[in-house]
mmCIF file with all atom_site columns, C-alpha atoms in Angstrom:
data_model
loop_
_atom_site.group_PDB
_atom_site.id
_atom_site.type_symbol
_atom_site.label_atom_id
_atom_site.label_alt_id
_atom_site.label_comp_id
_atom_site.label_asym_id
_atom_site.label_entity_id
_atom_site.label_seq_id
_atom_site.pdbx_PDB_ins_code
_atom_site.Cartn_x
_atom_site.Cartn_y
_atom_site.Cartn_z
_atom_site.occupancy
_atom_site.B_iso_or_equiv
_atom_site.pdbx_formal_charge
_atom_site.auth_seq_id
_atom_site.auth_comp_id
_atom_site.auth_asym_id
_atom_site.auth_atom_id
_atom_site.pdbx_PDB_model_num
ATOM 1   C CA . MET A 1 1   ? 57.837 97.878 -7.519 1.00 82.00 ? 1   MET A CA 1
ATOM 2   C CA . ILE A 1 2   ? 56.001 97.293 -5.013 1.00 86.00 ? 2   ILE A CA 1
ATOM 3   C CA . VAL A 1 3   ? 53.205 96.830 -7.390 1.00 89.00 ? 3   VAL A CA 1
ATOM 4   C CA . LEU A 1 4   ? 55.145 94.250 -9.084 1.00 88.00 ? 4   LEU A CA 1
ATOM 5   C CA . LEU A 1 5   ? 55.759 92.475 -5.588 1.00 90.00 ? 5   LEU A CA 1
ATOM 6   C CA . VAL A 1 6   ? 52.279 92.400 -4.849 1.00 92.00 ? 6   VAL A CA 1
ATOM 7   C CA . GLN A 1 7   ? 51.407 90.819 -7.982 1.00 93.00 ? 7   GLN A CA 1
ATOM 8   C CA . PHE A 1 8   ? 54.000 88.191 -7.627 1.00 94.00 ? 8   PHE A CA 1
ATOM 9   C CA . LEU A 1 9   ? 52.602 87.485 -4.261 1.00 93.00 ? 9   LEU A CA 1
ATOM 10  C CA . LEU A 1 10  ? 48.992 87.135 -5.636 1.00 95.00 ? 10  LEU A CA 1
ATOM 11  C CA . ALA A 1 11  ? 49.721 84.499 -8.539 1.00 95.00 ? 11  ALA A CA 1
ATOM 12  C CA . LEU A 1 12  ? 52.266 82.734 -5.917 1.00 95.00 ? 12  LEU A CA 1
ATOM 13  C CA . TRP A 1 13  ? 48.622 82.557 -3.617 1.00 95.00 ? 13  TRP A CA 1
ATOM 14  C CA . LEU A 1 14  ? 46.559 82.108 -6.564 1.00 95.00 ? 14  LEU A CA 1
ATOM 15  C CA . ALA A 1 15  ? 48.746 78.787 -7.514 1.00 96.00 ? 15  ALA A CA 1
ATOM 16  C CA . TRP A 1 16  ? 48.691 77.659 -4.298 1.00 95.00 ? 16  TRP A CA 1
ATOM 17  C CA . LEU A 1 17  ? 45.024 77.932 -4.079 1.00 95.00 ? 17  LEU A CA 1
ATOM 18  C CA . VAL A 1 18  ? 44.543 75.926 -7.386 1.00 95.00 ? 18  VAL A CA 1
ATOM 19  C CA . ALA A 1 19  ? 47.257 73.114 -5.812 1.00 95.00 ? 19  ALA A CA 1
ATOM 20  C CA . VAL A 1 20  ? 45.024 72.924 -2.775 1.00 95.00 ? 20  VAL A CA 1
ATOM 21  C CA . VAL A 1 21  ? 42.030 72.587 -4.957 1.00 94.00 ? 21  VAL A CA 1
ATOM 22  C CA . VAL A 1 22  ? 42.672 70.161 -6.824 1.00 94.00 ? 22  VAL A CA 1
ATOM 23  C CA . LYS A 1 23  ? 44.230 67.795 -3.867 1.00 91.00 ? 23  LYS A CA 1
ATOM 24  C CA . VAL A 1 24  ? 40.702 68.172 -2.624 1.00 90.00 ? 24  VAL A CA 1
ATOM 25  C CA . CYS A 1 25  ? 39.295 67.000 -5.494 1.00 88.00 ? 25  CYS A CA 1
ATOM 26  C CA . ARG A 1 26  ? 41.255 63.942 -6.048 1.00 85.00 ? 26  ARG A CA 1
ATOM 27  C CA . LEU A 1 27  ? 40.763 62.875 -2.404 1.00 79.00 ? 27  LEU A CA 1
ATOM 28  C CA . VAL A 1 28  ? 36.752 63.452 -2.631 1.00 81.00 ? 28  VAL A CA 1
ATOM 29  C CA . LEU A 1 29  ? 37.175 61.373 -5.999 1.00 80.00 ? 29  LEU A CA 1
ATOM 30  C CA . VAL A 1 30  ? 39.140 58.687 -4.552 1.00 73.00 ? 30  VAL A CA 1
ATOM 31  C CA . TYR A 1 31  ? 36.260 58.914 -1.681 1.00 72.00 ? 31  TYR A CA 1
ATOM 32  C CA . ARG A 1 32  ? 33.655 58.679 -3.705 1.00 73.00 ? 32  ARG A CA 1
ATOM 33  C CA . ARG A 1 33  ? 34.949 55.372 -5.990 1.00 71.00 ? 33  ARG A CA 1
ATOM 34  C CA . TYR A 1 34  ? 35.960 53.420 -2.468 1.00 67.00 ? 34  TYR A CA 1
ATOM 35  C CA . ALA A 1 35  ? 33.362 54.319 -0.169 1.00 67.00 ? 35  ALA A CA 1
ATOM 36  C CA . GLY A 1 36  ? 32.508 51.099 1.750  1.00 64.00 ? 36  GLY A CA 1
ATOM 37  C CA . ARG A 1 37  ? 35.628 49.282 0.733  1.00 66.00 ? 37  ARG A CA 1
ATOM 38  C CA . SER A 1 38  ? 38.425 48.476 1.896  1.00 65.00 ? 38  SER A CA 1
ATOM 39  C CA . ARG A 1 39  ? 41.632 48.522 -0.470 1.00 69.00 ? 39  ARG A CA 1
ATOM 40  C CA . GLY A 1 40  ? 42.938 45.630 1.339  1.00 75.00 ? 40  GLY A CA 1
ATOM 41  C CA . LYS A 1 41  ? 43.657 43.498 4.187  1.00 78.00 ? 41  LYS A CA 1
ATOM 42  C CA . LEU A 1 42  ? 47.296 43.232 5.671  1.00 80.00 ? 42  LEU A CA 1
ATOM 43  C CA . VAL A 1 43  ? 47.748 39.969 7.432  1.00 80.00 ? 43  VAL A CA 1
ATOM 44  C CA . LEU A 1 44  ? 50.964 40.387 9.800  1.00 82.00 ? 44  LEU A CA 1
ATOM 45  C CA . LEU A 1 45  ? 52.988 38.063 11.889 1.00 82.00 ? 45  LEU A CA 1
ATOM 46  C CA . LEU A 1 46  ? 54.112 38.500 14.846 1.00 82.00 ? 46  LEU A CA 1
ATOM 47  C CA . SER A 1 47  ? 55.993 36.668 17.775 1.00 80.00 ? 47  SER A CA 1
ATOM 48  C CA . ASN A 1 48  ? 58.143 36.654 20.748 1.00 80.00 ? 48  ASN A CA 1
ATOM 49  C CA . GLN A 1 49  ? 57.750 40.760 20.375 1.00 79.00 ? 49  GLN A CA 1
ATOM 50  C CA . GLU A 1 50  ? 55.927 41.485 23.650 1.00 80.00 ? 50  GLU A CA 1
ATOM 51  C CA . GLN A 1 51  ? 58.761 44.868 24.325 1.00 82.00 ? 51  GLN A CA 1
ATOM 52  C CA . ALA A 1 52  ? 57.894 46.357 21.000 1.00 81.00 ? 52  ALA A CA 1
ATOM 53  C CA . CYS A 1 53  ? 54.520 45.319 19.863 1.00 83.00 ? 53  CYS A CA 1
ATOM 54  C CA . GLU A 1 54  ? 52.239 47.574 21.464 1.00 85.00 ? 54  GLU A CA 1
ATOM 55  C CA . GLY A 1 55  ? 54.129 50.534 20.189 1.00 85.00 ? 55  GLY A CA 1
ATOM 56  C CA . PHE A 1 56  ? 54.306 48.846 16.261 1.00 84.00 ? 56  PHE A CA 1
ATOM 57  C CA . LEU A 1 57  ? 50.860 48.081 16.379 1.00 87.00 ? 57  LEU A CA 1
ATOM 58  C CA . ARG A 1 58  ? 49.131 51.304 17.877 1.00 86.00 ? 58  ARG A CA 1
ATOM 59  C CA . ARG A 1 59  ? 51.230 52.508 14.553 1.00 85.00 ? 59  ARG A CA 1
ATOM 60  C CA . LEU A 1 60  ? 50.327 50.552 12.253 1.00 84.00 ? 60  LEU A CA 1
ATOM 61  C CA . ALA A 1 61  ? 46.549 50.605 13.096 1.00 84.00 ? 61  ALA A CA 1
ATOM 62  C CA . SER A 1 62  ? 46.692 54.129 12.917 1.00 82.00 ? 62  SER A CA 1
ATOM 63  C CA . GLY A 1 63  ? 48.316 54.245 9.480  1.00 80.00 ? 63  GLY A CA 1
ATOM 64  C CA . CYS A 1 64  ? 45.819 51.534 8.230  1.00 78.00 ? 64  CYS A CA 1
ATOM 65  C CA . GLU A 1 65  ? 43.154 53.919 9.364  1.00 76.00 ? 65  GLU A CA 1
ATOM 66  C CA . LEU A 1 66  ? 44.410 57.028 7.736  1.00 73.00 ? 66  LEU A CA 1
ATOM 67  C CA . LEU A 1 67  ? 44.821 55.089 4.000  1.00 71.00 ? 67  LEU A CA 1
ATOM 68  C CA . LEU A 1 68  ? 42.245 56.299 1.770  1.00 60.00 ? 68  LEU A CA 1
ATOM 69  C CA . PRO A 1 69  ? 40.939 53.813 1.227  1.00 65.00 ? 69  PRO A CA 1
ATOM 70  C CA . ARG A 1 70  ? 41.398 51.863 5.148  1.00 71.00 ? 70  ARG A CA 1
ATOM 71  C CA . MET A 1 71  ? 43.201 49.131 5.027  1.00 76.00 ? 71  MET A CA 1
ATOM 72  C CA . GLU A 1 72  ? 42.005 46.111 7.339  1.00 80.00 ? 72  GLU A CA 1
ATOM 73  C CA . LEU A 1 73  ? 44.724 44.833 9.417  1.00 82.00 ? 73  LEU A CA 1
ATOM 74  C CA . ALA A 1 74  ? 44.734 41.246 10.847 1.00 81.00 ? 74  ALA A CA 1
ATOM 75  C CA . VAL A 1 75  ? 47.546 40.280 13.093 1.00 82.00 ? 75  VAL A CA 1
ATOM 76  C CA . VAL A 1 76  ? 48.964 36.545 13.330 1.00 80.00 ? 76  VAL A CA 1
ATOM 77  C CA . VAL A 1 77  ? 50.376 35.263 16.219 1.00 79.00 ? 77  VAL A CA 1
ATOM 78  C CA . GLY A 1 78  ? 52.960 32.767 16.223 1.00 72.00 ? 78  GLY A CA 1
ATOM 79  C CA . GLU A 1 79  ? 52.249 29.297 17.914 1.00 70.00 ? 79  GLU A CA 1
ATOM 80  C CA . ASP A 1 80  ? 56.086 29.249 19.071 1.00 69.00 ? 80  ASP A CA 1
ATOM 81  C CA . SER A 1 81  ? 55.603 32.751 20.622 1.00 71.00 ? 81  SER A CA 1
ATOM 82  C CA . SER A 1 82  ? 56.289 32.003 24.675 1.00 75.00 ? 82  SER A CA 1
ATOM 83  C CA . ASP A 1 83  ? 55.903 35.558 25.785 1.00 79.00 ? 83  ASP A CA 1
ATOM 84  C CA . ASP A 1 84  ? 52.632 37.737 26.131 1.00 82.00 ? 84  ASP A CA 1
ATOM 85  C CA . THR A 1 85  ? 52.983 38.941 22.631 1.00 81.00 ? 85  THR A CA 1
ATOM 86  C CA . SER A 1 86  ? 49.200 37.332 21.711 1.00 80.00 ? 86  SER A CA 1
ATOM 87  C CA . GLY A 1 87  ? 47.561 39.426 24.878 1.00 84.00 ? 87  GLY A CA 1
ATOM 88  C CA . ILE A 1 88  ? 48.921 42.317 24.152 1.00 86.00 ? 88  ILE A CA 1
ATOM 89  C CA . ALA A 1 89  ? 47.410 41.912 20.766 1.00 85.00 ? 89  ALA A CA 1
ATOM 90  C CA . ARG A 1 90  ? 44.199 40.644 21.595 1.00 86.00 ? 90  ARG A CA 1
ATOM 91  C CA . ILE A 1 91  ? 43.629 43.670 24.473 1.00 88.00 ? 91  ILE A CA 1
ATOM 92  C CA . LEU A 1 92  ? 44.924 45.956 21.228 1.00 86.00 ? 92  LEU A CA 1
ATOM 93  C CA . GLY A 1 93  ? 42.446 44.469 18.634 1.00 87.00 ? 93  GLY A CA 1
ATOM 94  C CA . ARG A 1 94  ? 39.763 44.773 20.906 1.00 88.00 ? 94  ARG A CA 1
ATOM 95  C CA . GLN A 1 95  ? 40.995 48.734 21.912 1.00 89.00 ? 95  GLN A CA 1
ATOM 96  C CA . LEU A 1 96  ? 41.815 49.484 18.271 1.00 85.00 ? 96  LEU A CA 1
ATOM 97  C CA . GLY A 1 97  ? 40.041 47.020 15.909 1.00 84.00 ? 97  GLY A CA 1
ATOM 98  C CA . PHE A 1 98  ? 41.574 44.941 14.562 1.00 84.00 ? 98  PHE A CA 1
ATOM 99  C CA . THR A 1 99  ? 41.559 41.341 14.341 1.00 81.00 ? 99  THR A CA 1
ATOM 100 C CA . VAL A 1 100 ? 43.923 38.893 16.003 1.00 83.00 ? 100 VAL A CA 1
ATOM 101 C CA . ILE A 1 101 ? 43.953 35.463 14.793 1.00 78.00 ? 101 ILE A CA 1
ATOM 102 C CA . PRO A 1 102 ? 46.635 32.488 16.532 1.00 73.00 ? 102 PRO A CA 1
ATOM 103 C CA . ALA A 1 103 ? 48.195 30.837 14.233 1.00 67.00 ? 103 ALA A CA 1
ATOM 104 C CA . GLN A 1 104 ? 46.603 27.410 14.434 1.00 67.00 ? 104 GLN A CA 1
ATOM 105 C CA . GLY A 1 105 ? 42.833 29.152 14.059 1.00 63.00 ? 105 GLY A CA 1
ATOM 106 C CA . ALA A 1 106 ? 43.485 30.571 10.584 1.00 62.00 ? 106 ALA A CA 1
ATOM 107 C CA . ALA A 1 107 ? 41.435 29.034 8.207  1.00 62.00 ? 107 ALA A CA 1
ATOM 108 C CA . GLY A 1 108 ? 40.693 28.705 4.269  1.00 62.00 ? 108 GLY A CA 1
ATOM 109 C CA . ALA A 1 109 ? 42.800 30.220 1.676  1.00 59.00 ? 109 ALA A CA 1
ATOM 110 C CA . GLU A 1 110 ? 44.688 32.577 5.087  1.00 61.00 ? 110 GLU A CA 1
ATOM 111 C CA . LYS A 1 111 ? 45.331 28.924 6.713  1.00 64.00 ? 111 LYS A CA 1
ATOM 112 C CA . ALA A 1 112 ? 47.424 27.629 3.303  1.00 61.00 ? 112 ALA A CA 1
ATOM 113 C CA . ALA A 1 113 ? 49.374 31.161 2.758  1.00 60.00 ? 113 ALA A CA 1
ATOM 114 C CA . LEU A 1 114 ? 49.905 31.208 6.848  1.00 64.00 ? 114 LEU A CA 1
ATOM 115 C CA . SER A 1 115 ? 50.896 27.648 6.674  1.00 63.00 ? 115 SER A CA 1
ATOM 116 C CA . ALA A 1 116 ? 53.597 28.256 4.267  1.00 59.00 ? 116 ALA A CA 1
ATOM 117 C CA . MET A 1 117 ? 55.076 31.611 5.810  1.00 61.00 ? 117 MET A CA 1
ATOM 118 C CA . LEU A 1 118 ? 55.320 30.066 9.725  1.00 60.00 ? 118 LEU A CA 1
ATOM 119 C CA . ALA A 1 119 ? 57.456 27.078 8.136  1.00 58.00 ? 119 ALA A CA 1
ATOM 120 C CA . ARG A 1 120 ? 60.126 29.253 7.273  1.00 55.00 ? 120 ARG A CA 1
ATOM 121 C CA . LEU A 1 121 ? 62.585 30.570 9.478  1.00 46.00 ? 121 LEU A CA 1
ATOM 122 C CA . PRO A 1 122 ? 62.184 34.349 11.230 1.00 47.00 ? 122 PRO A CA 1
ATOM 123 C CA . GLY A 1 123 ? 64.259 36.179 8.710  1.00 44.00 ? 123 GLY A CA 1
ATOM 124 C CA . GLU A 1 124 ? 64.130 34.264 5.549  1.00 43.00 ? 124 GLU A CA 1
ATOM 125 C CA . PRO A 1 125 ? 61.980 36.952 3.012  1.00 41.00 ? 125 PRO A CA 1
ATOM 126 C CA . ARG A 1 126 ? 58.388 36.513 2.616  1.00 48.00 ? 126 ARG A CA 1
ATOM 127 C CA . ASN A 1 127 ? 56.295 39.233 2.442  1.00 51.00 ? 127 ASN A CA 1
ATOM 128 C CA . GLY A 1 128 ? 54.669 39.616 -0.216 1.00 56.00 ? 128 GLY A CA 1
ATOM 129 C CA . LEU A 1 129 ? 51.016 39.838 -2.005 1.00 52.00 ? 129 LEU A CA 1
ATOM 130 C CA . ALA A 1 130 ? 48.504 37.471 -2.305 1.00 54.00 ? 130 ALA A CA 1
ATOM 131 C CA . GLY A 1 131 ? 46.123 38.191 -5.042 1.00 55.00 ? 131 GLY A CA 1
ATOM 132 C CA . GLY A 1 132 ? 42.443 38.283 -5.082 1.00 59.00 ? 132 GLY A CA 1
ATOM 133 C CA . ASP A 1 133 ? 39.924 41.042 -4.579 1.00 64.00 ? 133 ASP A CA 1
ATOM 134 C CA . PRO A 1 134 ? 40.618 43.702 -2.378 1.00 68.00 ? 134 PRO A CA 1
ATOM 135 C CA . PRO A 1 135 ? 44.018 41.674 -2.394 1.00 72.00 ? 135 PRO A CA 1
ATOM 136 C CA . THR A 1 136 ? 45.844 40.633 1.074  1.00 74.00 ? 136 THR A CA 1
ATOM 137 C CA . TRP A 1 137 ? 49.263 41.588 1.862  1.00 76.00 ? 137 TRP A CA 1
ATOM 138 C CA . TYR A 1 138 ? 51.785 39.073 4.405  1.00 77.00 ? 138 TYR A CA 1
ATOM 139 C CA . TYR A 1 139 ? 54.110 41.077 6.651  1.00 80.00 ? 139 TYR A CA 1
ATOM 140 C CA . ASP A 1 140 ? 56.283 38.483 8.673  1.00 78.00 ? 140 ASP A CA 1
ATOM 141 C CA . ALA A 1 141 ? 57.550 40.662 11.616 1.00 81.00 ? 141 ALA A CA 1
ATOM 142 C CA . ARG A 1 142 ? 59.010 37.610 13.319 1.00 77.00 ? 142 ARG A CA 1
ATOM 143 C CA . GLY A 1 143 ? 62.314 38.276 13.095 1.00 76.00 ? 143 GLY A CA 1
ATOM 144 C CA . LEU A 1 144 ? 62.528 42.078 14.080 1.00 79.00 ? 144 LEU A CA 1
ATOM 145 C CA . GLN A 1 145 ? 63.024 43.238 17.918 1.00 79.00 ? 145 GLN A CA 1
ATOM 146 C CA . GLY A 1 146 ? 63.131 46.882 19.497 1.00 80.00 ? 146 GLY A CA 1
ATOM 147 C CA . LYS A 1 147 ? 63.880 49.511 17.495 1.00 80.00 ? 147 LYS A CA 1
ATOM 148 C CA . HIS A 1 148 ? 63.917 47.979 14.406 1.00 79.00 ? 148 HIS A CA 1
ATOM 149 C CA . LEU A 1 149 ? 59.999 46.733 14.618 1.00 77.00 ? 149 LEU A CA 1
ATOM 150 C CA . LEU A 1 150 ? 59.132 50.614 15.203 1.00 77.00 ? 150 LEU A CA 1
ATOM 151 C CA . ARG A 1 151 ? 60.543 51.571 12.381 1.00 79.00 ? 151 ARG A CA 1
ATOM 152 C CA . THR A 1 152 ? 59.823 48.968 9.981  1.00 77.00 ? 152 THR A CA 1
ATOM 153 C CA . PRO A 1 153 ? 57.830 50.497 6.924  1.00 77.00 ? 153 PRO A CA 1
ATOM 154 C CA . VAL A 1 154 ? 55.505 48.244 6.265  1.00 76.00 ? 154 VAL A CA 1
ATOM 155 C CA . LEU A 1 155 ? 52.138 50.555 4.717  1.00 69.00 ? 155 LEU A CA 1
ATOM 156 C CA . ARG A 1 156 ? 54.713 52.360 2.282  1.00 69.00 ? 156 ARG A CA 1
ATOM 157 C CA . GLN A 1 157 ? 56.182 49.043 1.194  1.00 64.00 ? 157 GLN A CA 1
ATOM 158 C CA . VAL A 1 158 ? 52.361 48.312 0.667  1.00 62.00 ? 158 VAL A CA 1
ATOM 159 C CA . SER A 1 159 ? 51.514 51.134 -1.091 1.00 57.00 ? 159 SER A CA 1
ATOM 160 C CA . TRP A 1 160 ? 54.619 50.397 -3.015 1.00 49.00 ? 160 TRP A CA 1
ATOM 161 C CA . ALA A 1 161 ? 53.402 47.322 -3.941 1.00 47.00 ? 161 ALA A CA 1
ATOM 162 C CA . ALA A 1 162 ? 49.587 48.148 -4.492 1.00 46.00 ? 162 ALA A CA 1
#
């Protein structure tokens, strides 16, 4: 009886060890494949959200860094923002390594996509993927406030779209 239990536990431990080795090998292969490259860019739209934007941006920046391969983050603060969301985002951008773009400061392909997205009212669906290599995701969080902003599963939605 004890011998069977020991054999069962040994088999269970070996199965766990094989699963761990396979997972580590997959992570190493993904890292080698994307070394030095990013998964893409996430452009986040914010406006009038100074109460919760710090926690949201800290969580999002750390999540972008933890993704393998990592994702670049750019925050666009709408020109209609009447509070200190822009100042908070700039300070956090310097600390956490993401870029902050004023809505009127966008250029090129970003300017056209942002103009179309910012023209809509907050709350309208406008989250999506703009093609390219690497791709760019746009996420409008302007209509969210407080705990709704903090609980937004942005990175989960981006990983489903990938």
